[in-house]
mmCIF file with all atom_site columns, C-alpha atoms in Angstrom:
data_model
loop_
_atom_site.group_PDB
_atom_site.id
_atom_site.type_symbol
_atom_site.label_atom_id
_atom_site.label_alt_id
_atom_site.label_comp_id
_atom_site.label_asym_id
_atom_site.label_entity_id
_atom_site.label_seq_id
_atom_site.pdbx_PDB_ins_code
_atom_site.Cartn_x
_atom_site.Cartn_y
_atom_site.Cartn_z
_atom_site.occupancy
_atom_site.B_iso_or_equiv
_atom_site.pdbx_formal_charge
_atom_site.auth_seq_id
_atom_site.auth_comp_id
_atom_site.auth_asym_id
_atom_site.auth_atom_id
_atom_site.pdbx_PDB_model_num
ATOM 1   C CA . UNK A 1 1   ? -17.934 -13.824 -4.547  1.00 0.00 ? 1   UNK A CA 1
ATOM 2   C CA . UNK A 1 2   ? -17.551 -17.423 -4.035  1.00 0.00 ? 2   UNK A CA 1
ATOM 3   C CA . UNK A 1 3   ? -14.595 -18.777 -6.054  1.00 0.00 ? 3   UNK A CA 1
ATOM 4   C CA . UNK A 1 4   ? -14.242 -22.925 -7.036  1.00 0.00 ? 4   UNK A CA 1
ATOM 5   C CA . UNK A 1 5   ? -11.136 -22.535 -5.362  1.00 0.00 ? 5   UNK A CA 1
ATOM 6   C CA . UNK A 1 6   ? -12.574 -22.058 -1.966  1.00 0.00 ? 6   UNK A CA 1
ATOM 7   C CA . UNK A 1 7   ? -15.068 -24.813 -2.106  1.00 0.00 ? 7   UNK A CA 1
ATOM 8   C CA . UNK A 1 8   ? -14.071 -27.644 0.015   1.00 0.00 ? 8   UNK A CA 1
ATOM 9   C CA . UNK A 1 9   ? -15.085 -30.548 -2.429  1.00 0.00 ? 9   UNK A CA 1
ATOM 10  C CA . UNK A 1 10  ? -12.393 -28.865 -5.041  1.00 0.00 ? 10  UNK A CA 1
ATOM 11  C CA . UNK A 1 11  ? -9.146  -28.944 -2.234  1.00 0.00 ? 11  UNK A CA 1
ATOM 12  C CA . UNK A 1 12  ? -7.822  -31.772 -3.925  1.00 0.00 ? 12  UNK A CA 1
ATOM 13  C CA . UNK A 1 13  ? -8.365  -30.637 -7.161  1.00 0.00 ? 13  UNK A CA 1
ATOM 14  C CA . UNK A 1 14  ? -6.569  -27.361 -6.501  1.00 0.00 ? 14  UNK A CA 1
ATOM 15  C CA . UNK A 1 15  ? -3.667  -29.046 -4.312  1.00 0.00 ? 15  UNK A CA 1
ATOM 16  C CA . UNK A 1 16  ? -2.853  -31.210 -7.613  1.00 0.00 ? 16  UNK A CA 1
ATOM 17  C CA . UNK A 1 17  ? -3.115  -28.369 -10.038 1.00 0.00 ? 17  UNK A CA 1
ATOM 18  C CA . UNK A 1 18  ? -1.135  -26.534 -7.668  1.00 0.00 ? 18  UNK A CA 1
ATOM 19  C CA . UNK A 1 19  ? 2.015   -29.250 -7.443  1.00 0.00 ? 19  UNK A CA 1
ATOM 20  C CA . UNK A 1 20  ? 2.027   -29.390 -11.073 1.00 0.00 ? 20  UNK A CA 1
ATOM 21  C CA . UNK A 1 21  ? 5.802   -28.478 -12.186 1.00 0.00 ? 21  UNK A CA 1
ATOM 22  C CA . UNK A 1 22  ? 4.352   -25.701 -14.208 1.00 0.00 ? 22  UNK A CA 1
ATOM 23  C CA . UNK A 1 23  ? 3.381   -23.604 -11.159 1.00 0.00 ? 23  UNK A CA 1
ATOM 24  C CA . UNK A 1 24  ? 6.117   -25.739 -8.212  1.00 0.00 ? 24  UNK A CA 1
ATOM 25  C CA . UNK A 1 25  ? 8.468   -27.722 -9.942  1.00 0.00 ? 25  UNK A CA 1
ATOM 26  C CA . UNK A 1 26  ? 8.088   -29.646 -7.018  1.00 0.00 ? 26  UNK A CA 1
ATOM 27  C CA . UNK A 1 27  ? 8.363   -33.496 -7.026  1.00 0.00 ? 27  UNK A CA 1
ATOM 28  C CA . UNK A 1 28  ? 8.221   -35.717 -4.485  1.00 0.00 ? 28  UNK A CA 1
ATOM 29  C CA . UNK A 1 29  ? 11.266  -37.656 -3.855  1.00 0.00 ? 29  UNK A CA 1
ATOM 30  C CA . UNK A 1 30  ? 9.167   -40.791 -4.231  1.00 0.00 ? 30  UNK A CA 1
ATOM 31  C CA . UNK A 1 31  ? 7.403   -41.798 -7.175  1.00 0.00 ? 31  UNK A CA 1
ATOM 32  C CA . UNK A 1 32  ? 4.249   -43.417 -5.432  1.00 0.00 ? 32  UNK A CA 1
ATOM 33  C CA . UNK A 1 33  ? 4.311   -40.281 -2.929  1.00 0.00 ? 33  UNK A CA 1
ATOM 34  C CA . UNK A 1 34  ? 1.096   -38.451 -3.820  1.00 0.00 ? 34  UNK A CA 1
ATOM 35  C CA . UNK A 1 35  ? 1.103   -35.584 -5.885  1.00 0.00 ? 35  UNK A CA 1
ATOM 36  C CA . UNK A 1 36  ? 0.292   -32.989 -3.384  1.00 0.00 ? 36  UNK A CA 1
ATOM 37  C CA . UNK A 1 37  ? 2.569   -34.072 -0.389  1.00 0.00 ? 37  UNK A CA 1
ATOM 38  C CA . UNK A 1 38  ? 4.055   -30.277 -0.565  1.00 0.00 ? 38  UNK A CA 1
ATOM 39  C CA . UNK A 1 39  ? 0.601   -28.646 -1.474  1.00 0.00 ? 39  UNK A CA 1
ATOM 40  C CA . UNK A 1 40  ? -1.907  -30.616 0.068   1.00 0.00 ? 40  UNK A CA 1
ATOM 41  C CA . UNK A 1 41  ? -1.480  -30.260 4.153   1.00 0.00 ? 41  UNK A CA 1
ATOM 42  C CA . UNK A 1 42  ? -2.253  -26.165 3.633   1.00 0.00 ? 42  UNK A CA 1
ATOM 43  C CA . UNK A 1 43  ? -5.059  -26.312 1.425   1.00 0.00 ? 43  UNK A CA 1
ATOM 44  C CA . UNK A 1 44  ? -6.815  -29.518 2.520   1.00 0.00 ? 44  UNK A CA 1
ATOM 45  C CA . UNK A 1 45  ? -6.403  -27.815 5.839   1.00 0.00 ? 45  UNK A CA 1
ATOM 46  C CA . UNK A 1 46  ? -4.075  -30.770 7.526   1.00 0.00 ? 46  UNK A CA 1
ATOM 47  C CA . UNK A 1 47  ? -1.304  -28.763 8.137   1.00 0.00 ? 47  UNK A CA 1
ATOM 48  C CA . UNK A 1 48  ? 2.008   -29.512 10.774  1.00 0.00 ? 48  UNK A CA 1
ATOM 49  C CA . UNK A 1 49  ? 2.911   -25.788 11.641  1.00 0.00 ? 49  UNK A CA 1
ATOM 50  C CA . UNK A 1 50  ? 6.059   -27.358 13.255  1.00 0.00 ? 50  UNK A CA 1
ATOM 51  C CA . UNK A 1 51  ? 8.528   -29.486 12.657  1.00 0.00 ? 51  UNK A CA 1
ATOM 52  C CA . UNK A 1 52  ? 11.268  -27.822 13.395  1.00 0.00 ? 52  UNK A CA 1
ATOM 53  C CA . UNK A 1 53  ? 11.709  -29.322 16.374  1.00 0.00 ? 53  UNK A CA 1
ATOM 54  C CA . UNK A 1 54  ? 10.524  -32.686 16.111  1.00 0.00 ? 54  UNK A CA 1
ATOM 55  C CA . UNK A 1 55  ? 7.564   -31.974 17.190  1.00 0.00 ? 55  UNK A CA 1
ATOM 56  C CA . UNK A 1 56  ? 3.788   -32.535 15.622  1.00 0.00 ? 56  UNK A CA 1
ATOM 57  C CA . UNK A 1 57  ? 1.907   -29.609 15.099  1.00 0.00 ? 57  UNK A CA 1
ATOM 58  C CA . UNK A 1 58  ? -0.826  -31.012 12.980  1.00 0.00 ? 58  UNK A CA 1
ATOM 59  C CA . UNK A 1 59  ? -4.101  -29.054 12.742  1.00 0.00 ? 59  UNK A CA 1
ATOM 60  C CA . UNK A 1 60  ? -7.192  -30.001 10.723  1.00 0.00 ? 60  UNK A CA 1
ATOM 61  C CA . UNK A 1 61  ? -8.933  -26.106 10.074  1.00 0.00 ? 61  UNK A CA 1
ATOM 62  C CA . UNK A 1 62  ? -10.843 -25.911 6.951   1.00 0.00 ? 62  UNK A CA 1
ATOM 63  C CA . UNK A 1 63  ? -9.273  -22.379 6.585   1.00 0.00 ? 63  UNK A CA 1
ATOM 64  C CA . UNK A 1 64  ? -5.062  -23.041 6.314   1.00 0.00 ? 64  UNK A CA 1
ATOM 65  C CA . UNK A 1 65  ? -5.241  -21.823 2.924   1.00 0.00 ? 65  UNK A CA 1
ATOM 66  C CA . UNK A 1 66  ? -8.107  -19.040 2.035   1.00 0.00 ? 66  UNK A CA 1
ATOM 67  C CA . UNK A 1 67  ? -8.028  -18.461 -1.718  1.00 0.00 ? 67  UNK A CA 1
ATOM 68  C CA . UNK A 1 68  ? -10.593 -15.144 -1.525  1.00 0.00 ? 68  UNK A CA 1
ATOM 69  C CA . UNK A 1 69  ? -13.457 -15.000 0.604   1.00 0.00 ? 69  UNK A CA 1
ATOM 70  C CA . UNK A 1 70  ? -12.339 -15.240 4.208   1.00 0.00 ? 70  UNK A CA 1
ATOM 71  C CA . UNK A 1 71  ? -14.468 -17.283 6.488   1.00 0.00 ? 71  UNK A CA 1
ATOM 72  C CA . UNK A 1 72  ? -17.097 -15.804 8.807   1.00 0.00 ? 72  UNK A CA 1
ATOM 73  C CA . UNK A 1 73  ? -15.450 -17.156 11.798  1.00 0.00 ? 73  UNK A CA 1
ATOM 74  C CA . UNK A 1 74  ? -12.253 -15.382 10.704  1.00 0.00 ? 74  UNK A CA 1
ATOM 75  C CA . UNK A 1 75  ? -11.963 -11.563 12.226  1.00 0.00 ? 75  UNK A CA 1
ATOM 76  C CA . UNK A 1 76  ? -11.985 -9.132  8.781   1.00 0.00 ? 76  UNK A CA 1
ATOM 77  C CA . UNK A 1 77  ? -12.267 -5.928  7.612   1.00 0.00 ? 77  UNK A CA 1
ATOM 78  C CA . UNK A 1 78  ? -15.058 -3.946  5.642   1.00 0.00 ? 78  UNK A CA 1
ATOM 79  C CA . UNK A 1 79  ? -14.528 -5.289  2.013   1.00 0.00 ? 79  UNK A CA 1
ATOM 80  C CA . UNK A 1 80  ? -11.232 -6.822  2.860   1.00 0.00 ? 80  UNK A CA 1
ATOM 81  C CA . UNK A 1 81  ? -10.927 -10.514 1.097   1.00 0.00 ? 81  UNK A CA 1
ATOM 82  C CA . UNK A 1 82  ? -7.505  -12.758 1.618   1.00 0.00 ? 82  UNK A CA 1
ATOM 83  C CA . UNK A 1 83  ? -5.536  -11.568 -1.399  1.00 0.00 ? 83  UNK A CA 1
ATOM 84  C CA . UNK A 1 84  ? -5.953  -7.318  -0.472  1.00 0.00 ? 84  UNK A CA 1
ATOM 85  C CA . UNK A 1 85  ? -2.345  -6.003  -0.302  1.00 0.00 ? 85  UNK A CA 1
ATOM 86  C CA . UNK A 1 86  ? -2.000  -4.591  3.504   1.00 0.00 ? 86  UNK A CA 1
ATOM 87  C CA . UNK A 1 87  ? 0.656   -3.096  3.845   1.00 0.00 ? 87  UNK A CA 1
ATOM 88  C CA . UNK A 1 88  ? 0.855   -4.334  7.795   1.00 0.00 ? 88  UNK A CA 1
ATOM 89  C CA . UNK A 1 89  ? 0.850   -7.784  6.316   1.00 0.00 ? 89  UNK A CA 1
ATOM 90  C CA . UNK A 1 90  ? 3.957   -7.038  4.198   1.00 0.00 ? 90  UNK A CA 1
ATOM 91  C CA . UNK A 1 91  ? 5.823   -5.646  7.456   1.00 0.00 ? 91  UNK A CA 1
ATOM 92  C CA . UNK A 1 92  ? 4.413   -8.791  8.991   1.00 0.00 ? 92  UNK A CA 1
ATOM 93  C CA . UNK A 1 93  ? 5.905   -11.080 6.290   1.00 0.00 ? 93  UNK A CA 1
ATOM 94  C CA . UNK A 1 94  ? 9.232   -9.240  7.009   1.00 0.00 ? 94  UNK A CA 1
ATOM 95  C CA . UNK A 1 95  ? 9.189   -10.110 10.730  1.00 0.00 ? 95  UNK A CA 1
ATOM 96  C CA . UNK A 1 96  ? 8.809   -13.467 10.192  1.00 0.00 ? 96  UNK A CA 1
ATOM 97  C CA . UNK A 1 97  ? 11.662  -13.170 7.595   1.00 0.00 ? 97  UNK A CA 1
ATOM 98  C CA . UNK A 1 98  ? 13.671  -11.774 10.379  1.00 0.00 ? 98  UNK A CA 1
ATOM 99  C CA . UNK A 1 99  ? 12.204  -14.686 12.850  1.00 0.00 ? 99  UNK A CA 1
ATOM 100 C CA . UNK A 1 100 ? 13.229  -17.643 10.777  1.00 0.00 ? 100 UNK A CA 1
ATOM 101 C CA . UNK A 1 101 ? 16.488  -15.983 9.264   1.00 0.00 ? 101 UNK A CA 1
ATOM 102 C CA . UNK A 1 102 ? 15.583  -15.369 6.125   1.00 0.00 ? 102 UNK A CA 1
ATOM 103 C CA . UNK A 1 103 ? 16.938  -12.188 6.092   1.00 0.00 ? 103 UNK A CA 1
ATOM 104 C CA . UNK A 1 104 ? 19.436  -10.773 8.397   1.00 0.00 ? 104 UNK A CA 1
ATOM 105 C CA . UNK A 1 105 ? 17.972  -9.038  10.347  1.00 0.00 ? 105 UNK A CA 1
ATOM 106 C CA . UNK A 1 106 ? 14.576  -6.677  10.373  1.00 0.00 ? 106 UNK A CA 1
ATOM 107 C CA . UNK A 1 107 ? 14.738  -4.344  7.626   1.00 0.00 ? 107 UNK A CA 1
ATOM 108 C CA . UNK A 1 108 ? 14.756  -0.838  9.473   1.00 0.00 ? 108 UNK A CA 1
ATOM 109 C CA . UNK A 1 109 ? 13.232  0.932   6.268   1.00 0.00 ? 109 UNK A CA 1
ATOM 110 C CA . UNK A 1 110 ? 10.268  -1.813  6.371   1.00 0.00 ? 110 UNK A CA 1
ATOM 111 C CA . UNK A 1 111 ? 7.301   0.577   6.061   1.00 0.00 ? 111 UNK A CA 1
ATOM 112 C CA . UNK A 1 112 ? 8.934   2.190   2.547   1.00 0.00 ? 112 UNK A CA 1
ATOM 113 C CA . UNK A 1 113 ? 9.977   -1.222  1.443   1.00 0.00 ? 113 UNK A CA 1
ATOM 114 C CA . UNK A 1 114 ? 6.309   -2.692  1.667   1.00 0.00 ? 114 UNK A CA 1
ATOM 115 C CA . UNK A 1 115 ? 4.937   0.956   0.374   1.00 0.00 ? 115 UNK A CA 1
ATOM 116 C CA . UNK A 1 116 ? 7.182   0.490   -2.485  1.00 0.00 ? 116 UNK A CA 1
ATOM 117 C CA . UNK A 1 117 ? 6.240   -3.735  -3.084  1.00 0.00 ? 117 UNK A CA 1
ATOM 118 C CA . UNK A 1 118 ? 2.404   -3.960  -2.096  1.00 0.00 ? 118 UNK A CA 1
ATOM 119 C CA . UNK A 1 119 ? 0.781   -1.357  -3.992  1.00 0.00 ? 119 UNK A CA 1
ATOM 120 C CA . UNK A 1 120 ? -2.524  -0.833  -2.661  1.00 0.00 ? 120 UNK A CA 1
ATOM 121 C CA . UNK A 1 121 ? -3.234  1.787   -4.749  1.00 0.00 ? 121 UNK A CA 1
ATOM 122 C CA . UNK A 1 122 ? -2.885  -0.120  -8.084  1.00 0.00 ? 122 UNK A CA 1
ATOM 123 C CA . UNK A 1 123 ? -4.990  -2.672  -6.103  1.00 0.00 ? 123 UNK A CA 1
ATOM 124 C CA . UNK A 1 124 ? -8.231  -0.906  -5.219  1.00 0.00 ? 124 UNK A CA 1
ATOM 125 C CA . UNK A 1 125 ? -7.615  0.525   -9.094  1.00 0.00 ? 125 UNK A CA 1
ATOM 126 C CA . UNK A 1 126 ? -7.721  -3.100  -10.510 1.00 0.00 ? 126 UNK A CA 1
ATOM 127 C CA . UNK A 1 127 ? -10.188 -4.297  -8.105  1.00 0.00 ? 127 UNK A CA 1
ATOM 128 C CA . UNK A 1 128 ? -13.033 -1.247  -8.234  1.00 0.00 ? 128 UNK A CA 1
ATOM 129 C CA . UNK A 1 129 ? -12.984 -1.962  -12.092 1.00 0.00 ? 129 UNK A CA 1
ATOM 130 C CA . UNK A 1 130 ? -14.188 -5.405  -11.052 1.00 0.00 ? 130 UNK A CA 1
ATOM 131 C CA . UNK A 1 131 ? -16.495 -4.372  -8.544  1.00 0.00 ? 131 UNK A CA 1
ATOM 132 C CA . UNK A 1 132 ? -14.265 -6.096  -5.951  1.00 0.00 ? 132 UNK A CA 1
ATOM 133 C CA . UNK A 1 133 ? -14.877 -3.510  -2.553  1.00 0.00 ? 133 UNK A CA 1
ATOM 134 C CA . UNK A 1 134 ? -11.506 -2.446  -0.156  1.00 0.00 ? 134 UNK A CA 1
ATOM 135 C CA . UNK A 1 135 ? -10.587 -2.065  2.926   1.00 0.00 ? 135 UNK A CA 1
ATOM 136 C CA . UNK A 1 136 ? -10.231 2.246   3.131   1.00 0.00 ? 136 UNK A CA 1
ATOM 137 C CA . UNK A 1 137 ? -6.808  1.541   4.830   1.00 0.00 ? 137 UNK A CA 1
ATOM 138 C CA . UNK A 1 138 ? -3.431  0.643   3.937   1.00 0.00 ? 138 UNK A CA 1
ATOM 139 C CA . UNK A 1 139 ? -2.801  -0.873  7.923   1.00 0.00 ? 139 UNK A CA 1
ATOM 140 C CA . UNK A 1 140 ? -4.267  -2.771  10.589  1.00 0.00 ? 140 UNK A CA 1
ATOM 141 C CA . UNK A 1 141 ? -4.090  -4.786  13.731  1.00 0.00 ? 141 UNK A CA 1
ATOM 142 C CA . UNK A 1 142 ? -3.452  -8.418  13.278  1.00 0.00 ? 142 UNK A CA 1
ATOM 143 C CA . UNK A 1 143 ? -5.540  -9.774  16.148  1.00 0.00 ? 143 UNK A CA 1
ATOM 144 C CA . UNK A 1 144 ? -4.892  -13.323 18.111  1.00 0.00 ? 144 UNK A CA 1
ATOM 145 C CA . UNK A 1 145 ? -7.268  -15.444 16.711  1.00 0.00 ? 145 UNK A CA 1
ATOM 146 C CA . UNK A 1 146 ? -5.802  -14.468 13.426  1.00 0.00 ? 146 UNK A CA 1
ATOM 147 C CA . UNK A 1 147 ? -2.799  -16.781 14.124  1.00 0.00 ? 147 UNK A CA 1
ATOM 148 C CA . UNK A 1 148 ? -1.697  -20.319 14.775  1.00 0.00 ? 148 UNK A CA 1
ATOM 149 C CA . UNK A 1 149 ? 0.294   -19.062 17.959  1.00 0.00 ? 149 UNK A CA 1
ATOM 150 C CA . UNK A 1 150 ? -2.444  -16.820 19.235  1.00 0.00 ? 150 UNK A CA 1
ATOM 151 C CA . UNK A 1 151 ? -0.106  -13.707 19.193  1.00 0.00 ? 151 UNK A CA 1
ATOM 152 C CA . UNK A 1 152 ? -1.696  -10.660 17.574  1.00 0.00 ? 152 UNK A CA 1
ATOM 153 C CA . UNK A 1 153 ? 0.472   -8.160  15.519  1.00 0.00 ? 153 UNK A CA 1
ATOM 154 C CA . UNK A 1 154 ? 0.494   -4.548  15.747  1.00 0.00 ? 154 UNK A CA 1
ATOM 155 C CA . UNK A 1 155 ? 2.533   -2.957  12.795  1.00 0.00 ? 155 UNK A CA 1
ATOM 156 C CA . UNK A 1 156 ? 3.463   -0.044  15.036  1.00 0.00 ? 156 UNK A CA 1
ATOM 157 C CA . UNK A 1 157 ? 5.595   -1.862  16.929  1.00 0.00 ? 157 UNK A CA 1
ATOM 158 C CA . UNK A 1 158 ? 7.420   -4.991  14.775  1.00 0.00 ? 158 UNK A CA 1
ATOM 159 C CA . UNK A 1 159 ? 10.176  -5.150  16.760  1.00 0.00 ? 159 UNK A CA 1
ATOM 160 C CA . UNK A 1 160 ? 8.477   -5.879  19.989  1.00 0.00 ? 160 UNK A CA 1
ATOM 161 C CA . UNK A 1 161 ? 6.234   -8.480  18.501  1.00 0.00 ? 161 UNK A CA 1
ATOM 162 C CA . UNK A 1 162 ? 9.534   -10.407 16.742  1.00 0.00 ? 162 UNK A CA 1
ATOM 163 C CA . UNK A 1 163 ? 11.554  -10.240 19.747  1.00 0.00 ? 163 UNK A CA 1
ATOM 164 C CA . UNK A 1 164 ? 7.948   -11.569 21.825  1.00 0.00 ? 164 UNK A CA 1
ATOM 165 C CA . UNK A 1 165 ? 9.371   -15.230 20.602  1.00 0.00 ? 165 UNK A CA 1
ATOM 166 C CA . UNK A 1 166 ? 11.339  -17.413 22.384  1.00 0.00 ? 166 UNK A CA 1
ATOM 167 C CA . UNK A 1 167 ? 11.075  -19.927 18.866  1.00 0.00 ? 167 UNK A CA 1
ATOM 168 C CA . UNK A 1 168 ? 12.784  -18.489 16.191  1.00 0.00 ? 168 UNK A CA 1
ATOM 169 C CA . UNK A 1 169 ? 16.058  -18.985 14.301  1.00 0.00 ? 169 UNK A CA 1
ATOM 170 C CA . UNK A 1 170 ? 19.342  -17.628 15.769  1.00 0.00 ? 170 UNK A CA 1
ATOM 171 C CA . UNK A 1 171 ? 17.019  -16.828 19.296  1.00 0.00 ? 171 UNK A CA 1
ATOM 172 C CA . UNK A 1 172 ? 19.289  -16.019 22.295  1.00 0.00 ? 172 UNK A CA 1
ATOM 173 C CA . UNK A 1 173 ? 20.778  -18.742 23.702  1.00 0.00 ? 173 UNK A CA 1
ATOM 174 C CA . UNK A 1 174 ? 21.272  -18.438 27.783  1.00 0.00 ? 174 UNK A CA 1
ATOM 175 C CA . UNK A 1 175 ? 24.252  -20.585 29.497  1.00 0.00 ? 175 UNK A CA 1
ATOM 176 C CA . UNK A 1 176 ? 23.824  -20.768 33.316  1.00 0.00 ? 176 UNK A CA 1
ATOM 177 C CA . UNK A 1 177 ? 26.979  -22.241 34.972  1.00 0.00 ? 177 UNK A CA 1
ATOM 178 C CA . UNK A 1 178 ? 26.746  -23.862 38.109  1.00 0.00 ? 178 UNK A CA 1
#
């Protein structure tokens, strides 16, 4: 299933649509800034993963933003597409949360709360009435090449792969004195 979404000569198109205040509310600050300043860098794939520091992370990857069908040099799943509800991927999403301060601190009921939001069950239900296939499983192994960073995730152990990062908001800060 190929979707006009995913098709690289309709980016633009869908960064636009995707800025519009119906769906954002986003505006840039300037009025001859283009319309997809906020939008644009993920899905036309010219995206600055940093920042944060004053530093450029700008890569060009044709794949920042996968709307369904995820590329074949992307690691997947039998029958998984992007917008299957993994539960791993919710925990995930939580440690990042945690990494960035978001949220206080990582949620120790994680599992039930992404059980309880992601429901993979109501998923495969809605998606085997379109003839959309599933991944059998509710988990998996995030590897490396999945990520910007090159760190894989394994949602066994969250806590070991959020406190893997020296970058992250409110990280330990180490004072030596001489």
């Amino acid at each position: 299933m190929k979707l006009a979404c995913s098709k690289v000569e309709n980016r633009q198109e869908v960064a636009e649509l995707l800025t519009e205040r119906s769906f954002t509310g986003a505006r840039p600050k300037k009025k001859d800034a283009p319309i997809a300043k906020f939008t644009g860098p993920g899905i036309l794939g010219n995206y600055n993963y940093g920042g944060f520091d004053g530093k450029d992370r700008t890569i060009k990857a044709a794949d920042t933003t996968i709307f369904f069908d995820i590329p074949d040099n992307l690691p997947k799943q039998p029958g998984e597409n992007s917008t299957f509800l993994w539960i791993s991927r919710s925990i995930w999403l939580m440690t990042q949360a945690a990494r960035w301060g978001q949220i206080h601190k990582f949620p120790k009921n994680a599992e039930k709360l992404a059980q309880k939001g992601w429901r993979t069950d109501l998923y495969r239900e809605i998606a085997s009435e379109m003839g959309i296939k599933c991944p059998k499983d509710d988990y998996k192994v995030e590897l490396p090449e999945v990520f910007i960073d090159k760190k894989g995730f394994d949602p066994s152990d969250p806590m070991g792969y959020l406190n893997s990062f020296a970058i992250r908001a409110n990280a330990p800060t180490r004072f030596f004195m001489s």
